[in-house]
């Protein structure tokens, strides 16, 4: 059988058996609508309540009613940005974010600009970090929200969230973080880190797709962005609750946070072994992202003189699944906005792939992957007009 | 996303690599946009393209397009080669996704760039020759 190795866990993950078992009864046994007053409905509510408690515990929220289930990370990001900006126009119409946010944040900000809001997109340094002095300079009297992601999805850099949140609160500004790539990798304690709003997604942590949550600290002024359901999610998020998804997400986040330390150690071992082997076998590449303040799961590599999509495609033909954020996968011809913001030269940014490890990867898998990378890179360099040694 | 022919040409390009003794070399594109195509031609005294090779920095579609373009112009006269367009490349490749059509256009441009280089070289030779005669 052809060997298949999945190294794209930052895109999505498989649903674990424990999670699947938690979900199955919700499809055909406890299938009531949580809005119904009868026993089938009440049973569904009980499932959702349990999941909400699990999410609350996983992020150390003070109350379960601060957790609002959504259709995923994108909706949570959209809601936080649009909802807080629109609800606080009496204070001002300025928000601050960074240039390396996920498009779920950036495109929501662009929508706000169309509505007459002003948005400051903070630059990052070569490691992908937002500078605190830059943030302080950007703050204005009419700033209502600061939104900075915890872990960057392309390069894995971890921001100084606690310090950023502290600054936001010193100036009476709400702080939101997209923690989609952070949950299960970085300890997220919303009380300790003073987070007002936090986006989460289920399918990055071995839960099902189509579900996530927004943590909204009690007292935060936020408008709705969905309309219709009067009582769903306490009148804030309309739409029939995705009971199986919510049940699965609750279980997934409980497991992810419980196993965080063990998984992090495993992932670090896998990543370090991979890098050691790669350095042995391949020349002329660089790792993009912070040297140490980063997620153990994500590795963004630029191979000089060749283009990322070609690397990804040839690896795919060898049964290895990685991803690329380079020009050719997106419809625009521009290199990744994250690498651009970090000042990576275009020709190096075009040669980047993202490898995101799972804990199920063995040393023999890594050996196979590095051997294939060596072959693929040599093959593409042989037909490239750019000499890799001349770059850098 | 890609046709079987595109994948095959990408995985096993027939005309990849540089060429010793090429008398026409054209390069188009830039790394910022993600594609650089370099075309090497050997054109004989009768103006027939005896051989065509390429080197490409770029995606799957870019590599497949230049490989196919080489096939299309081999054995053709310069005039015939200049009539090859990206539509011919696309036809042979099967199809390309809409945002990859520019790869076939660049392959067409790389042929033209190489032929332009051939004429420039000829011009220089003729000038040198006329100086010698004078």
XYZ file of C-alpha atoms in Angstrom:
526
model
C 0.000 0.000 0.000
C 1.191 3.482 -0.793
C 2.543 5.263 2.229
C 0.525 8.297 3.338
C 1.840 10.818 5.824
C -0.301 13.739 6.900
C 1.693 16.822 7.892
C -1.017 19.445 7.587
C -2.472 19.444 11.091
C -2.672 23.240 11.187
C -5.215 22.966 8.347
C -7.312 20.359 10.048
C -7.036 17.167 12.085
C -8.776 13.806 12.202
C -11.625 13.367 14.668
C -10.420 11.233 17.558
C -12.386 8.153 18.607
C -13.207 9.590 22.013
C -14.684 12.650 20.339
C -16.565 10.605 17.759
C -18.100 8.431 20.497
C -19.251 11.549 22.289
C -20.967 12.756 19.104
C -22.680 9.647 17.769
C -25.689 9.572 20.139
C -26.461 13.184 19.220
C -27.214 12.188 15.639
C -29.866 9.554 16.214
C -30.733 9.241 19.901
C -30.531 12.654 21.538
C -31.537 14.457 18.370
C -33.913 17.051 19.800
C -33.759 20.739 18.983
C -32.288 22.500 21.992
C -34.946 25.181 21.532
C -37.794 22.747 22.184
C -39.370 22.662 25.619
C -40.109 18.927 25.591
C -37.843 16.191 26.917
C -36.009 15.703 23.606
C -35.149 19.387 23.636
C -34.125 19.363 27.290
C -31.816 16.413 26.657
C -30.114 18.371 23.885
C -29.727 21.357 26.208
C -28.057 19.107 28.770
C -25.514 18.003 26.159
C -24.762 21.608 25.213
C -24.472 22.651 28.860
C -21.943 19.919 29.508
C -19.879 20.964 26.472
C -20.048 24.601 27.559
C -18.710 23.659 30.973
C -15.870 21.772 29.356
C -14.896 24.762 27.210
C -15.167 27.046 30.234
C -12.837 24.808 32.247
C -10.388 24.421 29.357
C -9.817 28.168 29.091
C -10.518 28.998 32.753
C -13.427 31.323 32.035
C -15.159 32.450 35.204
C -18.638 31.462 33.985
C -19.963 28.992 31.422
C -22.332 31.634 30.051
C -19.312 33.468 28.639
C -18.916 30.726 26.024
C -20.913 31.175 22.793
C -20.862 28.355 20.266
C -20.417 29.336 16.622
C -19.978 27.624 13.270
C -16.201 27.794 13.705
C -13.186 30.029 14.071
C -14.099 32.261 11.142
C -17.516 33.142 12.493
C -16.032 33.740 15.944
C -13.419 36.117 14.474
C -15.986 37.904 12.289
C -18.342 38.301 15.216
C -15.694 39.612 17.622
C -14.419 42.218 15.150
C -17.695 43.371 13.607
C -19.739 42.997 16.779
C -17.456 44.952 19.107
C -16.644 47.665 16.555
C -20.309 48.305 15.746
C -21.473 48.193 19.363
C -18.988 50.807 20.525
C -19.294 53.542 17.892
C -20.288 56.059 20.547
C -16.746 55.767 21.894
C -15.025 55.699 18.512
C -14.510 54.034 15.176
C -10.872 52.933 15.344
C -9.569 49.414 15.825
C -6.068 47.939 15.882
C -4.938 44.587 14.544
C -1.783 43.190 12.934
C -0.705 42.536 9.364
C -0.310 38.802 9.993
C -3.808 37.969 11.215
C -5.906 35.248 9.622
C -8.119 36.462 6.784
C -11.156 35.870 9.013
C -9.926 38.893 10.972
C -8.380 40.904 8.131
C -11.379 40.654 5.826
C -13.747 41.564 8.670
C -11.563 44.653 9.250
C -11.772 45.527 5.552
C -15.560 45.317 5.822
C -15.419 47.774 8.733
C -13.324 50.149 6.634
C -16.107 50.112 4.039
C -18.490 51.089 6.846
C -16.361 54.117 7.735
C -14.202 52.658 10.501
C -10.446 53.206 10.619
C -8.153 50.233 11.098
C -4.461 50.232 12.021
C -2.607 47.136 10.819
C 0.467 46.815 13.024
C 3.692 45.655 11.390
C 5.694 42.717 12.771
C 9.433 42.138 13.080
C 11.403 39.529 11.127
C 10.297 36.863 13.616
C 6.637 37.754 13.246
C 6.246 39.555 16.576
C 4.132 42.664 17.125
C 6.132 45.306 18.973
C 4.589 46.776 22.105
C 5.921 50.313 21.407
C 4.257 50.137 17.971
C 1.028 49.152 19.667
C 1.272 52.029 22.150
C 1.868 54.484 19.312
C -1.185 53.230 17.445
C -3.606 53.654 20.349
C -5.967 56.634 20.017
C -8.787 58.090 22.070
C -11.313 56.557 19.703
C -9.787 53.051 19.681
C -12.353 50.499 20.797
C -10.749 47.140 20.030
C -7.323 45.522 19.718
C -7.257 42.127 18.019
C -3.994 40.157 17.891
C -3.794 36.426 17.244
C -2.055 34.212 19.809
C -0.332 31.741 17.447
C 0.183 32.583 13.791
C -1.191 29.881 11.527
C 1.556 30.104 8.885
C 4.756 30.474 10.910
C 3.721 29.532 14.464
C 5.041 32.664 16.195
C 3.454 33.227 19.623
C 2.621 36.847 20.506
C 3.057 38.401 23.949
C -0.671 38.223 24.572
C -0.668 38.984 28.287
C 1.340 42.176 27.783
C -0.810 43.285 24.844
C -4.014 42.681 26.813
C -2.579 44.653 29.735
C -1.852 47.615 27.470
C -5.346 47.440 25.977
C -6.925 47.566 29.415
C -4.689 50.406 30.604
C -6.395 52.447 27.882
C -9.887 51.027 28.410
C -9.854 49.139 25.100
C -11.334 45.687 24.537
C -8.869 42.920 23.652
C -9.676 40.015 21.314
C -7.388 37.168 20.341
C -7.762 34.523 17.657
C -6.600 31.442 19.568
C -7.553 28.926 16.882
C -3.956 27.668 16.493
C -3.150 28.134 20.168
C -5.625 25.832 21.900
C -3.892 22.600 22.853
C -0.451 24.101 22.206
C -0.304 27.182 24.404
C -1.936 27.461 27.826
C -4.870 29.821 27.381
C -6.231 31.188 30.668
C -8.600 34.016 29.834
C -8.685 35.346 33.391
C -4.948 35.308 33.954
C -4.251 36.721 30.472
C -7.038 39.312 30.806
C -8.635 38.380 27.492
C -12.041 39.929 26.716
C -12.868 37.912 23.625
C -11.258 34.748 22.263
C -11.965 32.748 19.103
C -11.669 28.968 19.120
C -12.130 26.220 16.567
C -12.876 22.542 17.047
C -11.398 20.852 13.977
C -7.813 21.924 14.715
C -7.846 19.842 17.915
C -9.298 16.523 16.715
C -12.877 17.730 16.972
C -15.425 17.926 14.158
C -15.547 20.668 11.516
C -18.267 23.314 11.500
C -18.116 24.268 15.150
C -16.136 26.618 17.335
C -16.777 29.216 19.986
C -16.283 32.810 20.943
C -15.491 33.560 24.567
C -17.071 36.881 25.491
C -16.301 38.134 28.967
C -19.439 39.229 30.743
C -19.947 42.953 30.353
C -18.299 43.317 26.935
C -20.485 45.395 24.590
C -20.962 43.441 21.391
C -23.606 43.489 18.639
C -25.062 40.378 17.065
C -24.138 39.435 13.523
C -26.747 36.682 13.142
C -30.466 37.285 13.418
C -33.454 35.041 13.936
C -33.256 32.886 17.023
C -34.551 34.635 20.118
C -33.175 32.364 22.769
C -30.329 30.564 21.069
C -26.994 31.235 22.813
C -28.776 33.615 25.158
C -30.094 35.731 22.316
C -26.658 36.497 20.918
C -26.100 33.898 18.208
C -29.078 32.812 16.145
C -29.305 29.404 14.507
C -30.263 25.938 15.696
C -27.457 24.645 17.883
C -25.177 22.087 16.219
C -25.574 19.636 19.071
C -23.316 16.819 17.765
C -20.643 19.341 16.809
C -20.837 21.131 20.129
C -20.664 17.829 22.029
C -17.611 16.827 20.002
C -15.919 20.185 20.439
C -16.451 20.078 24.196
C -14.795 16.666 24.405
C -11.995 17.658 22.005
C -10.996 20.785 23.925
C -11.101 18.915 27.218
C -8.692 16.300 25.842
C -6.473 18.849 24.068
C -5.937 20.891 27.201
C -5.539 17.840 29.433
C -2.831 16.413 27.161
C -1.204 19.717 26.306
C 2.086 19.206 28.137
C 2.599 15.645 26.928
C 1.639 16.513 23.351
C 3.867 19.560 23.306
C 6.841 17.495 24.364
C 6.063 14.881 21.691
C 5.675 17.540 19.008
C 8.899 19.244 20.024
C 10.778 15.939 19.798
C 9.337 15.245 16.347
C 10.103 18.751 15.104
C 13.638 18.784 16.477
C 14.380 15.377 14.963
C 12.957 16.535 11.630
C 15.118 19.666 11.611
C 18.229 17.724 12.552
C 17.661 15.307 9.634
C 16.765 18.092 7.228
C 19.981 19.972 8.018
C 21.918 16.776 7.341
C 20.360 16.190 3.938
C 19.282 19.503 2.408
C 21.202 22.726 1.782
C 20.022 26.289 1.281
C 16.828 26.671 3.260
C 15.584 28.845 6.075
C 12.981 28.469 8.814
C 10.505 31.349 8.931
C 9.074 32.403 12.279
C 10.397 33.057 15.742
C 13.422 30.907 16.685
C 11.912 29.756 19.976
C 8.730 31.687 20.863
C 6.631 29.526 18.584
C 4.251 26.606 18.376
C 5.945 23.198 18.321
C 3.461 21.996 15.730
C 4.223 24.423 12.904
C 7.335 24.661 10.775
C 7.494 27.090 7.853
C 10.429 26.329 5.568
C 11.685 28.257 2.528
C 13.800 26.295 0.070
C 15.902 28.679 -1.983
C 15.642 28.685 -5.760
C 12.389 26.739 -6.071
C 8.697 27.429 -5.669
C 6.570 26.146 -2.795
C 3.624 24.782 -4.721
C 5.896 22.582 -6.808
C 7.459 21.173 -3.651
C 4.016 20.558 -2.178
C 2.760 18.828 -5.355
C 5.761 16.524 -5.708
C 5.566 15.596 -2.028
C 1.873 14.876 -2.486
C 2.727 12.501 -5.319
C 4.968 10.709 -2.795
C 2.073 10.472 -0.324
C 3.189 13.347 1.911
C 0.658 16.096 2.635
C 1.994 19.552 3.495
C 0.637 22.968 2.619
C 1.787 26.183 1.083
C 0.678 29.764 1.426
C 2.649 30.851 -1.608
C 1.251 32.765 -4.539
C 0.144 29.899 -6.682
C -2.286 28.266 -4.285
C -4.133 31.465 -3.630
C -5.726 33.214 -6.541
C -3.675 36.330 -6.086
C -0.137 36.203 -7.372
C 1.284 37.787 -4.254
C 3.361 35.802 -1.784
C 1.982 35.067 1.685
C 0.916 38.246 3.517
C 2.506 36.879 6.686
C 5.960 36.311 5.171
C 5.739 39.663 3.381
C 4.967 41.423 6.666
C 7.995 39.697 8.210
C 10.154 41.151 5.452
C 10.991 37.816 3.819
C 12.094 38.638 0.233
C 9.488 37.602 -2.341
C 11.628 34.981 -4.067
C 12.289 33.305 -0.713
C 8.675 33.625 0.389
C 7.590 31.940 -2.859
C 9.683 28.919 -1.920
C 7.935 28.256 1.363
C 5.943 25.284 2.572
C 4.256 24.751 5.915
C 4.680 21.474 7.732
C 2.395 21.007 10.720
C 3.046 17.915 12.784
C 0.658 15.652 14.641
C 1.581 13.487 17.602
C 1.009 10.344 15.520
C 4.166 10.913 13.426
C 6.977 8.411 14.057
C 10.722 8.774 13.562
C 10.518 6.456 10.577
C 7.835 8.750 9.079
C 10.187 11.690 9.530
C 13.048 9.758 7.892
C 10.845 9.005 4.895
C 9.644 12.609 4.632
C 13.151 14.073 4.788
C 14.379 11.617 2.148
C 11.535 12.625 -0.136
C 12.136 16.321 0.511
C 15.774 15.824 -0.419
C 14.764 14.208 -3.740
C 12.071 16.758 -4.536
C 14.252 19.758 -3.781
C 17.136 18.355 -5.866
C 14.791 17.618 -8.765
C 13.275 21.106 -8.791
C 16.617 22.841 -8.345
C 17.988 20.945 -11.341
C 15.375 22.603 -13.554
C 15.342 26.024 -11.886
C 17.001 29.041 -13.501
C 17.837 30.400 -10.037
C 20.993 29.165 -8.335
C 20.055 28.640 -4.668
C 23.553 29.446 -3.398
C 23.281 32.964 -4.759
C 20.303 33.766 -2.565
C 20.842 34.754 1.033
C -7.331 20.849 -9.876
C -4.835 19.807 -12.582
C -5.347 17.482 -15.566
C -3.426 14.213 -15.819
C -1.300 15.647 -18.631
C -0.320 18.652 -16.497
C 0.689 16.408 -13.603
C 2.610 14.085 -15.932
C 4.479 16.955 -17.597
C 5.234 18.443 -14.181
C 6.441 15.191 -12.704
C 8.354 13.989 -15.777
C 9.169 16.973 -17.947
C 10.581 15.878 -21.337
C 12.561 19.045 -22.057
C 13.853 20.174 -18.667
C 17.395 21.405 -18.158
C 19.795 23.830 -19.749
C 21.496 23.377 -23.144
C 25.103 23.582 -24.250
C 25.461 25.360 -27.556
C 22.096 27.083 -27.419
C 22.083 30.072 -29.767
C 18.881 31.633 -28.443
C 18.074 32.109 -24.762
C 15.048 33.990 -23.472
C 13.888 34.635 -19.931
C 10.566 36.039 -18.715
C 8.899 36.642 -15.353
C 10.233 37.446 -11.909
C 10.456 35.642 -8.613
C 8.129 38.072 -6.859
C 5.223 36.841 -8.970
C 6.349 33.282 -8.472
C 7.424 32.366 -12.002
C 10.654 32.654 -13.977
C 10.886 30.812 -17.296
C 14.085 30.441 -19.225
C 13.952 28.986 -22.751
C 17.033 27.600 -24.565
C 16.871 27.060 -28.336
C 19.243 25.627 -30.948
C 18.307 27.169 -34.275
C 20.081 25.943 -37.430
C 21.184 27.961 -40.453
C 17.873 27.295 -42.198
C 16.015 28.957 -39.336
C 14.630 25.664 -38.011
C 14.475 25.047 -34.261
C 16.451 21.838 -33.841
C 16.105 21.591 -30.100
C 14.323 23.386 -27.236
C 14.945 23.109 -23.512
C 13.780 25.045 -20.472
C 14.494 25.895 -16.862
C 11.575 27.127 -14.778
C 11.180 28.471 -11.271
C 7.483 28.187 -10.616
C 4.458 26.108 -9.875
C 3.272 22.882 -11.420
C 1.395 24.719 -14.209
C 4.418 26.865 -15.056
C 6.702 23.850 -15.409
C 4.165 21.868 -17.459
C 3.461 24.870 -19.737
C 7.110 25.483 -20.610
C 7.706 21.780 -21.173
C 4.773 21.645 -23.580
C 5.872 24.848 -25.322
C 9.255 23.220 -26.074
C 7.481 20.276 -27.714
C 5.343 22.655 -29.761
C 8.234 24.512 -31.368
C 10.734 21.715 -31.914
C 11.270 21.100 -35.651
C 9.419 24.286 -36.568
C 10.791 27.299 -38.416
C 11.078 30.585 -36.575
C 8.025 31.932 -38.367
C 5.987 28.889 -37.414
C 7.215 29.052 -33.816
C 6.154 32.678 -33.555
C 2.618 31.605 -34.422
C 2.433 29.277 -31.398
C 0.219 30.842 -28.749
C -0.825 30.007 -25.203
C -4.021 28.499 -26.636
C -1.943 25.780 -28.310
C -0.203 25.114 -25.012
C -3.521 24.933 -23.176
C -5.011 22.638 -25.797
C -2.246 20.082 -25.343
C -2.216 20.360 -21.561
C -5.916 19.677 -21.273
C -6.855 22.612 -19.113
C -5.483 24.909 -16.459
C -7.382 26.480 -13.560
C -8.379 30.097 -14.388
C -5.756 31.692 -12.128
C -3.047 29.569 -13.806
C -3.785 30.635 -17.391
C -1.007 33.226 -17.069
C 1.489 30.338 -16.896
C 0.623 29.361 -20.479
C 0.888 33.005 -21.540
C 4.335 33.190 -20.002
C 5.369 30.060 -21.873
C 4.329 31.798 -25.107
C 6.302 34.886 -24.086
C 9.387 32.813 -23.310
C 9.407 31.465 -26.887
C 9.236 35.024 -28.230
C 11.950 36.179 -25.833
C 14.272 33.406 -27.025
C 13.650 34.211 -30.704
C 14.231 37.901 -30.017
C 17.559 36.929 -28.450
C 18.370 34.895 -31.578
C 17.781 37.935 -33.821
C 19.887 40.158 -31.580
C 22.754 37.688 -31.770
C 22.409 37.500 -35.574
C 22.411 41.261 -35.816
C 25.661 41.406 -33.865
C 27.221 38.708 -36.065
C 26.190 40.557 -39.233
C 27.607 43.826 -37.893
C 30.851 42.058 -36.972
C 30.927 40.480 -40.434
C 30.354 43.773 -42.238
C 33.131 45.427 -40.199
C 35.504 42.629 -41.168
C 34.615 43.030 -44.824
C 35.133 46.774 -44.633
